[in-house]
Amino acid sequence: MRLKNLNGRPIIVVGGAGYIGSHVCKTISSKGGIPIVFDNFSAGHEHSIKWGPNELVDLRDSQATLNAFEKYKSVETVIHLASSIEVSHGENFPSEFYTNNVLGTLNLLNAMKNTNAKKIIFSSTCATYGEIDDVPIMETVTQNPSSVYGKTKLAIEHMIESFHKAYSLDYIILRYFNAAGADPEGDIGEEHDPETHLIPNALEAAANGKLMEIFGDDYDTIDGTCMRDYIHVNDIAAAHINSIKAQENGLVSADINIGTGTAYSVFQIINMIEKVTGYNVKYKICKRRAGDLSKLYADTSKAEMILGFKTKYSDLENIIQTAWNFYKNKNERFNPKK
Ligand code: UDP
């Protein structure tokens, strides 16, 4: 599918100040659209909003959410990425996760029901599948999430399907695998606080000689560490443009994996980080992290067939190189003028 110009079209991006959201906004803008960011800035950063207006909106506040939608009455399409994401935190604080993710999205859907916004593209996750023996994972397998995070995302998928049936809300659920890498132009990148993800943690360890933790080396995988499907964040962003176009062309409902179809182990990632940075990564093996699954990677045929989606940036070396460039860019030691 060709990515035609978005022609000044406004698109609400909920969670647009976050890691994936900011890359989505930049991509929308580069295609001629106007991203309108709704964010409560609990995890996102104001400095990541550069391509359109923004509203301070906390989805847990139903009236504030409705008011924000009333302000942008003519907008038809909503991309929803706002969510608590840290898997192990969810295990200890499920109430927070269900409130932020499920209640927040219910308020969002209710606001959409009362306004013009009748199309949603929702950022779901491979964590909704749970431990699946049959990899690559197809969208048709029974979803059985084991983490609180995955359960909240699956509950949202169900809510969206119900709103589709009852209120004709068009939806595309994108089940992302592991978002990684950074904007090749260095504008934006991964800046979680606290940072829990493998690649930024391993880059930090490479740069500072700090000891990083590897959560388990006794999984049933090639080297005992967990394997994931790392997809460049720019490719994930591009999948949203394909989704907007697919909805324009009449797609009313779909759930689609967004991954590369290849899995890498924690050790393979560390090896690539050592190659790209030229530094050693020191680590210690720790016990398994709560909620982690051994091996997840996507069957990508549905994304290709329905969205015409193919990755362009997700070569592992490019993922690590762009993440490393961003790390150096924001780190005084490598960039003393900042
Ligand atoms: N991981 C690790 N050390 C870290 C961060 C992550 O060993 O400091 C492992 C984690 O256990 C998982 C993989 O790296 O197996 C990917 O974790 P990440 O948090 O990046 O993504 P997730 O798959 O949990 O969304």
CSV table of C-alpha atoms and ligand atoms in Angstrom, one decimal, residues 87 178 196-199 201 212-215 226 228 230 266 289 292, ligand 1:
chain,number,residue,atom,x,y,z
A,87,VAL,CA,5.6,-5.6,33.2
A,178,ASN,CA,9.5,-5.2,21.3
A,196,THR,CA,13.7,-1.2,32.6
A,197,HIS,CA,14.2,-2.2,28.9
A,198,LEU,CA,17.1,-4.4,27.8
A,199,ILE,CA,18.7,-2.3,25.1
A,201,ASN,CA,20.1,-0.7,30.1
A,212,MET,CA,23.8,-4.9,34.3
A,213,GLU,CA,21.4,-7.6,35.4
A,214,ILE,CA,20.3,-10.5,33.1
A,215,PHE,CA,17.1,-11.9,34.3
A,226,CYS,CA,14.8,-14.9,26.8
A,228,ARG,CA,12.3,-11.3,21.7
A,230,TYR,CA,12.9,-6.4,18.4
A,266,VAL,CA,19.5,-11.3,25.5
A,289,ARG,CA,11.9,-11.4,36.3
A,292,ASP,CA,8.7,-12.6,31.6
B,1,UDP,N1,16.2,-8.0,30.4
B,1,UDP,C1,17.3,-8.2,31.1
B,1,UDP,N2,17.9,-7.2,31.8
B,1,UDP,C2,17.4,-5.9,31.8
B,1,UDP,C3,16.2,-5.7,31.0
B,1,UDP,C4,15.6,-6.7,30.4
B,1,UDP,O1,17.8,-9.3,31.2
B,1,UDP,O2,18.0,-5.0,32.4
B,1,UDP,C5,15.6,-9.1,29.6
B,1,UDP,C6,14.1,-9.4,30.1
B,1,UDP,O3,14.1,-10.3,31.1
B,1,UDP,C7,13.5,-9.9,28.8
B,1,UDP,C8,14.3,-9.2,27.7
B,1,UDP,O4,15.5,-8.7,28.3
B,1,UDP,O5,13.8,-11.2,28.7
B,1,UDP,C9,13.5,-8.0,27.1
B,1,UDP,O6,13.0,-7.2,28.2
B,1,UDP,P1,12.4,-5.8,27.9
B,1,UDP,O7,12.1,-5.2,29.3
B,1,UDP,O8,13.4,-5.0,27.1
B,1,UDP,O9,11.1,-6.0,27.1
B,1,UDP,P2,9.8,-6.9,27.4
B,1,UDP,O10,9.9,-8.1,26.5
B,1,UDP,O11,9.8,-7.2,28.9
B,1,UDP,O12,8.7,-6.0,27.0
